[in-house]
CSV table of C-alpha atoms in Angstrom, one decimal:
chain,number,residue,atom,x,y,z
L,264,UNK,CA,-16.3,18.7,18.6
L,265,UNK,CA,-18.3,15.5,17.6
L,266,UNK,CA,-17.1,13.8,14.1
L,267,UNK,CA,-19.8,12.5,12.6
L,268,UNK,CA,-22.5,13.0,9.0
L,269,UNK,CA,-20.1,13.6,6.1
L,270,UNK,CA,-17.6,15.3,7.5
L,271,UNK,CA,-16.8,11.9,9.6
L,272,UNK,CA,-17.1,10.0,5.9
L,273,UNK,CA,-14.8,12.2,3.9
L,274,UNK,CA,-12.2,12.7,6.9
L,275,UNK,CA,-12.7,8.6,7.1
L,276,UNK,CA,-12.3,7.9,3.7
L,277,UNK,CA,-9.0,10.1,3.4
L,278,UNK,CA,-7.7,8.3,6.5
L,279,UNK,CA,-8.4,4.7,5.4
L,280,UNK,CA,-6.5,5.4,2.2
L,281,UNK,CA,-3.4,6.4,4.2
L,282,UNK,CA,-4.3,3.7,6.7
L,283,UNK,CA,-3.9,1.2,3.7
L,284,UNK,CA,-0.4,3.2,2.6
L,285,UNK,CA,1.2,3.8,5.7
L,286,UNK,CA,-0.4,1.4,8.8
L,287,UNK,CA,-1.9,3.7,10.4
L,288,UNK,CA,-3.9,2.3,13.2
L,289,UNK,CA,-7.5,4.0,12.2
L,290,UNK,CA,-11.2,3.0,14.8
L,291,UNK,CA,-13.8,4.5,12.1
L,292,UNK,CA,-16.2,4.2,15.4
L,293,UNK,CA,-14.0,6.0,17.4
L,294,UNK,CA,-13.9,10.1,17.2
L,295,UNK,CA,-10.5,9.7,19.1
L,296,UNK,CA,-9.1,7.3,16.6
L,297,UNK,CA,-9.7,9.4,13.8
L,298,UNK,CA,-8.4,12.3,15.4
L,299,UNK,CA,-5.2,10.3,16.3
L,300,UNK,CA,-5.1,9.0,12.9
L,301,UNK,CA,-5.0,12.7,11.4
L,302,UNK,CA,-2.7,13.8,14.2
L,303,UNK,CA,-0.4,11.5,12.4
L,304,UNK,CA,-1.0,12.7,9.2
L,305,UNK,CA,-0.8,16.3,9.9
L,306,UNK,CA,2.6,16.0,11.6
L,307,UNK,CA,4.2,13.6,8.6
L,308,UNK,CA,3.2,16.2,6.2
L,309,UNK,CA,4.7,19.1,7.9
L,310,UNK,CA,7.7,17.5,8.0
L,311,UNK,CA,7.9,18.5,4.1
L,312,UNK,CA,7.8,22.1,5.2
L,313,UNK,CA,10.7,24.5,6.1
L,314,UNK,CA,8.8,27.7,5.7
L,315,UNK,CA,8.8,28.1,9.6
L,316,UNK,CA,12.9,27.8,10.1
L,317,UNK,CA,15.2,30.7,10.0
L,318,UNK,CA,16.0,32.0,6.6
L,319,UNK,CA,13.5,30.4,4.8
L,320,UNK,CA,10.2,31.8,3.2
L,321,UNK,CA,7.0,31.0,4.9
L,322,UNK,CA,4.2,29.5,3.1
L,323,UNK,CA,6.6,27.8,0.9
L,324,UNK,CA,7.3,24.1,-0.1
L,325,UNK,CA,10.7,22.8,-1.0
L,326,UNK,CA,11.1,21.9,-4.6
L,327,UNK,CA,9.8,19.6,-6.5
L,328,UNK,CA,6.4,21.1,-4.6
L,329,UNK,CA,4.7,23.8,-6.3
L,330,UNK,CA,3.4,27.1,-4.8
L,331,UNK,CA,-0.5,25.9,-5.3
L,332,UNK,CA,0.5,22.8,-3.4
L,333,UNK,CA,1.4,24.8,-0.2
L,334,UNK,CA,-1.7,26.7,-0.6
L,335,UNK,CA,-3.7,23.5,-0.5
L,336,UNK,CA,-1.4,22.2,2.1
L,337,UNK,CA,-2.7,25.3,4.3
L,338,UNK,CA,-6.1,24.7,3.4
L,339,UNK,CA,-6.0,21.3,4.5
L,340,UNK,CA,-4.7,22.4,7.8
L,341,UNK,CA,-7.5,24.4,8.4
L,342,UNK,CA,-9.9,21.8,8.1
L,343,UNK,CA,-7.5,19.8,10.4
L,344,UNK,CA,-7.8,22.7,13.3
L,345,UNK,CA,-11.7,22.7,12.9
L,346,UNK,CA,-12.6,19.1,12.8
L,347,UNK,CA,-10.0,18.1,15.5
L,348,UNK,CA,-9.8,20.8,17.5
L,349,UNK,CA,-5.9,20.5,17.6
L,350,UNK,CA,-4.5,23.9,17.3
L,351,UNK,CA,-0.8,22.9,17.0
L,352,UNK,CA,-0.2,24.2,13.4
L,353,UNK,CA,-2.7,27.1,13.8
L,354,UNK,CA,0.3,29.6,13.9
L,355,UNK,CA,2.2,28.9,10.8
L,356,UNK,CA,-0.5,28.8,9.0
L,357,UNK,CA,-1.5,32.1,10.1
L,358,UNK,CA,1.6,33.0,8.9
L,359,UNK,CA,2.2,31.0,5.8
L,360,UNK,CA,-1.4,32.5,4.5
L,361,UNK,CA,-0.5,36.3,5.3
L,362,UNK,CA,3.3,36.2,4.1
L,363,UNK,CA,2.1,35.0,0.5
L,364,UNK,CA,-0.5,37.7,0.1
L,365,UNK,CA,1.6,39.9,-2.5
L,366,UNK,CA,2.1,43.2,-2.2
L,367,UNK,CA,-1.4,44.1,-3.2
L,368,UNK,CA,-3.3,42.0,-0.9
L,369,UNK,CA,-4.5,39.3,-3.5
L,370,UNK,CA,-2.2,36.3,-3.6
L,371,UNK,CA,-0.2,37.8,-6.1
L,372,UNK,CA,3.4,37.8,-5.1
L,373,UNK,CA,6.0,39.4,-7.0
L,374,UNK,CA,8.1,36.2,-7.1
L,375,UNK,CA,5.9,33.6,-8.1
L,376,UNK,CA,5.2,35.3,-11.7
L,377,UNK,CA,6.8,32.3,-13.2
L,378,UNK,CA,4.3,29.9,-12.0
L,379,UNK,CA,1.0,31.8,-10.9
L,380,UNK,CA,-1.7,31.0,-12.9
L,381,UNK,CA,-5.4,31.4,-12.1
L,382,UNK,CA,-5.6,27.8,-10.6
L,383,UNK,CA,-2.4,28.7,-8.4
L,384,UNK,CA,-3.7,31.9,-7.0
L,385,UNK,CA,-7.4,30.2,-6.3
L,386,UNK,CA,-5.9,27.7,-4.0
L,387,UNK,CA,-4.7,30.4,-1.9
L,388,UNK,CA,-7.7,32.7,-2.0
L,389,UNK,CA,-9.7,29.0,-1.4
L,390,UNK,CA,-7.6,28.2,1.9
L,391,UNK,CA,-8.4,32.2,2.8
L,392,UNK,CA,-12.1,31.5,2.0
L,393,UNK,CA,-11.9,28.7,4.5
L,394,UNK,CA,-10.9,30.8,7.2
L,395,UNK,CA,-13.3,33.1,7.0
L,396,UNK,CA,-16.0,30.2,6.9
L,397,UNK,CA,-14.5,28.2,9.7
L,398,UNK,CA,-13.6,31.6,11.9
L,399,UNK,CA,-10.1,30.9,12.2
L,400,UNK,CA,-8.1,33.2,13.9
L,401,UNK,CA,-8.0,36.5,12.8
L,402,UNK,CA,-5.0,38.4,11.5
L,403,UNK,CA,-3.9,41.7,13.1
L,404,UNK,CA,-5.4,45.2,12.4
L,405,UNK,CA,-2.8,45.8,10.1
L,406,UNK,CA,-2.9,42.7,8.5
L,407,UNK,CA,-5.5,42.0,5.3
L,408,UNK,CA,-8.3,40.1,6.7
L,409,UNK,CA,-9.3,36.3,5.5
L,410,UNK,CA,-12.7,37.8,3.9
L,411,UNK,CA,-10.9,40.1,2.0
L,412,UNK,CA,-8.6,37.9,0.9
L,413,UNK,CA,-11.0,35.5,-1.1
L,414,UNK,CA,-12.7,38.3,-2.4
L,415,UNK,CA,-9.6,40.4,-3.8
L,416,UNK,CA,-8.6,36.8,-5.3
L,417,UNK,CA,-12.4,36.8,-6.8
L,418,UNK,CA,-12.3,40.3,-8.3
L,419,UNK,CA,-8.7,39.8,-9.9
L,420,UNK,CA,-10.2,37.0,-11.4
L,421,UNK,CA,-13.4,38.1,-12.8
L,422,UNK,CA,-11.9,40.8,-14.7
L,423,UNK,CA,-9.4,37.9,-16.4
L,424,UNK,CA,-12.8,36.8,-18.1
L,425,UNK,CA,-11.9,36.6,-21.6
L,426,UNK,CA,-14.9,36.6,-24.0
L,427,UNK,CA,-12.6,37.3,-26.9
L,428,UNK,CA,-12.2,33.9,-27.8
L,429,UNK,CA,-14.4,30.8,-27.1
L,430,UNK,CA,-17.2,33.0,-25.8
L,431,UNK,CA,-15.5,33.4,-22.2
L,432,UNK,CA,-13.9,31.4,-19.7
L,433,UNK,CA,-10.5,32.0,-17.6
L,434,UNK,CA,-7.2,30.8,-19.1
L,435,UNK,CA,-5.0,28.8,-17.0
L,436,UNK,CA,-2.2,31.0,-17.2
L,437,UNK,CA,-2.3,34.9,-15.5
L,438,UNK,CA,1.1,36.1,-17.6
L,439,UNK,CA,1.2,35.9,-21.7
L,440,UNK,CA,4.7,34.4,-21.1
L,441,UNK,CA,4.0,31.5,-19.5
L,442,UNK,CA,3.5,28.2,-21.5
L,443,UNK,CA,-0.4,27.3,-20.6
L,444,UNK,CA,-1.5,31.1,-21.3
L,445,UNK,CA,-3.4,29.8,-24.2
L,446,UNK,CA,-5.1,26.9,-22.2
L,447,UNK,CA,-8.7,27.4,-20.6
L,448,UNK,CA,-9.0,24.7,-18.2
L,449,UNK,CA,-11.6,23.1,-15.7
L,450,UNK,CA,-9.2,23.7,-12.8
L,451,UNK,CA,-9.0,27.5,-13.3
L,452,UNK,CA,-12.8,27.7,-14.0
L,453,UNK,CA,-13.9,25.6,-11.5
L,454,UNK,CA,-12.1,27.1,-8.5
L,455,UNK,CA,-13.4,30.4,-9.3
L,456,UNK,CA,-16.7,28.8,-9.3
L,457,UNK,CA,-15.9,27.4,-5.6
L,458,UNK,CA,-14.6,31.0,-4.5
L,459,UNK,CA,-17.8,32.7,-5.8
L,460,UNK,CA,-19.9,30.2,-4.6
L,461,UNK,CA,-18.8,30.4,-0.9
L,462,UNK,CA,-18.8,34.1,-1.2
L,463,UNK,CA,-22.0,34.6,-2.3
L,464,UNK,CA,-23.3,32.4,0.8
L,465,UNK,CA,-20.9,34.2,2.6
L,466,UNK,CA,-21.9,37.5,2.0
L,467,UNK,CA,-25.5,37.0,0.5
L,468,UNK,CA,-24.5,39.2,-2.4
L,469,UNK,CA,-26.4,37.6,-5.6
L,470,UNK,CA,-23.4,38.6,-7.8
L,471,UNK,CA,-21.3,36.2,-6.9
L,472,UNK,CA,-23.7,33.6,-7.7
L,473,UNK,CA,-24.7,35.3,-11.1
L,474,UNK,CA,-20.9,34.8,-11.7
L,475,UNK,CA,-21.2,31.2,-10.8
L,476,UNK,CA,-24.2,30.5,-13.0
L,477,UNK,CA,-22.7,32.2,-15.9
L,478,UNK,CA,-18.9,30.2,-15.7
L,479,UNK,CA,-20.8,27.0,-15.3
L,480,UNK,CA,-22.9,27.7,-18.2
L,481,UNK,CA,-19.9,28.2,-20.1
L,482,UNK,CA,-18.2,24.8,-18.9
L,483,UNK,CA,-21.4,23.2,-19.9
L,484,UNK,CA,-21.7,24.9,-23.4
L,485,UNK,CA,-18.3,24.1,-24.5
L,486,UNK,CA,-18.4,20.6,-23.1
L,487,UNK,CA,-15.8,21.0,-20.0
L,488,UNK,CA,-18.8,19.7,-18.3
L,489,UNK,CA,-20.3,16.9,-20.1
L,490,UNK,CA,-24.2,15.5,-19.8
L,491,UNK,CA,-23.0,12.9,-17.3
L,492,UNK,CA,-21.2,15.6,-15.3
L,493,UNK,CA,-17.5,14.2,-16.3
L,494,UNK,CA,-15.1,17.3,-15.7
L,495,UNK,CA,-12.3,17.1,-18.8
L,496,UNK,CA,-9.3,19.0,-18.2
L,497,UNK,CA,-9.1,22.0,-21.0
L,498,UNK,CA,-9.1,23.1,-24.3
L,499,UNK,CA,-7.0,25.7,-26.3
L,500,UNK,CA,-7.9,29.0,-27.8
L,501,UNK,CA,-6.0,28.7,-30.6
L,502,UNK,CA,-8.6,26.6,-32.0
L,503,UNK,CA,-11.6,28.5,-30.2
L,504,UNK,CA,-12.1,25.7,-27.8
L,505,UNK,CA,-13.7,23.5,-30.6
L,506,UNK,CA,-11.6,20.4,-29.0
L,507,UNK,CA,-11.3,18.8,-25.1
L,508,UNK,CA,-8.3,17.3,-23.4
L,509,UNK,CA,-10.5,14.4,-22.1
L,510,UNK,CA,-8.5,13.8,-19.2
L,511,UNK,CA,-10.1,13.5,-16.0
L,512,UNK,CA,-8.6,14.9,-12.4
L,513,UNK,CA,-10.2,14.5,-9.3
L,514,UNK,CA,-9.8,18.1,-8.1
L,515,UNK,CA,-11.7,19.1,-10.8
L,516,UNK,CA,-14.8,17.1,-10.1
L,517,UNK,CA,-14.2,17.8,-6.4
L,518,UNK,CA,-14.0,22.2,-6.5
L,519,UNK,CA,-17.0,21.6,-8.6
L,520,UNK,CA,-18.9,19.6,-5.9
L,521,UNK,CA,-18.3,22.1,-3.2
L,522,UNK,CA,-19.5,24.9,-5.5
L,523,UNK,CA,-22.3,22.8,-6.3
L,524,UNK,CA,-23.3,21.2,-3.1
L,525,UNK,CA,-22.7,25.6,-2.0
L,526,UNK,CA,-25.3,26.3,-4.7
L,527,UNK,CA,-28.0,23.7,-3.9
L,528,UNK,CA,-28.2,24.7,-0.3
L,529,UNK,CA,-28.9,28.3,-0.9
L,530,UNK,CA,-31.5,27.0,-3.2
L,531,UNK,CA,-32.9,25.3,-0.6
L,532,UNK,CA,-32.7,27.9,2.0
L,533,UNK,CA,-34.5,30.0,-0.2
L,534,UNK,CA,-37.4,27.5,-0.8
C-alpha cells in the first residue's frame, strides 16, 4: 500500500520523533524505509506486552501501565497493520480486543472497576471503531463484532450524560467511589465525540451527529474548548464547572481533531 498524503505525513512525523530518540534509520522519501522503521517501533513496543504468554491476561500491560494505555496500544497496532500491510500482530490484537470486552460486551470488565473511567472505556471503544472502519479480521460468529462493540460503548456513555451539574457533560469516572468522579474532563467528552462522529459517518445515523453537536457545544459553552481552540483539561462539579484546570494535553486535541475532521467530511459530502 502506498504511504502518501496525510497518512505519510502523520506516520513520518511520529517516526521522526522516534528517530531522534532511538536512532532509527529513516528515509522519508522511501515507503520501504518508513515501513521498516514502523516495524521496529511496533516490535519494540510489544516487548512490554506479556498478555499473550501462558498464565497472563490478554489485553493487559504490566504495571505501571494503565488499562487504557493497552487499549491505545492495540488501536495503534490496527493502524500499523492497515498502513504497512504487516499482519504479524493481528492475532494478538484480536485476542486482546475481545478478551477485555467484559460480561456485557461493552468494555466494562469487572476486574477493572478501580480504573474504569469513561475515557479508559472509550480508548477500547475507539480501537473497536478502528477495527470496523479498517475492516480488520472479523471475530468468530459467537464473538461480539467490532461495530457492535463501538456502539455499545457509545450507548453506555450516552446514558451517563449528566445534566444535573454544569448543564451536561460526562464525568471522568464511571463509579462514584473512584477518585475523580466529580471531575468533568475533556478527554472523556472528547472520546465520546470521537466515537460518535465516526459512528455517524460509518452508519449514516443522524442521532450520532446530533450527540456530537450537543457535546461539542457544551464543551465550548463552559470554555473547555476556548475561542482560539485551546482544549483545557477539565473542571469540577462541586463548583458547577465555573473554574477550569487550564492544563493542556495533546491527546485532548487529538481526539477532537479527528472528530472535527470526520464531521467536516460529512458536511462536505452533503454539499
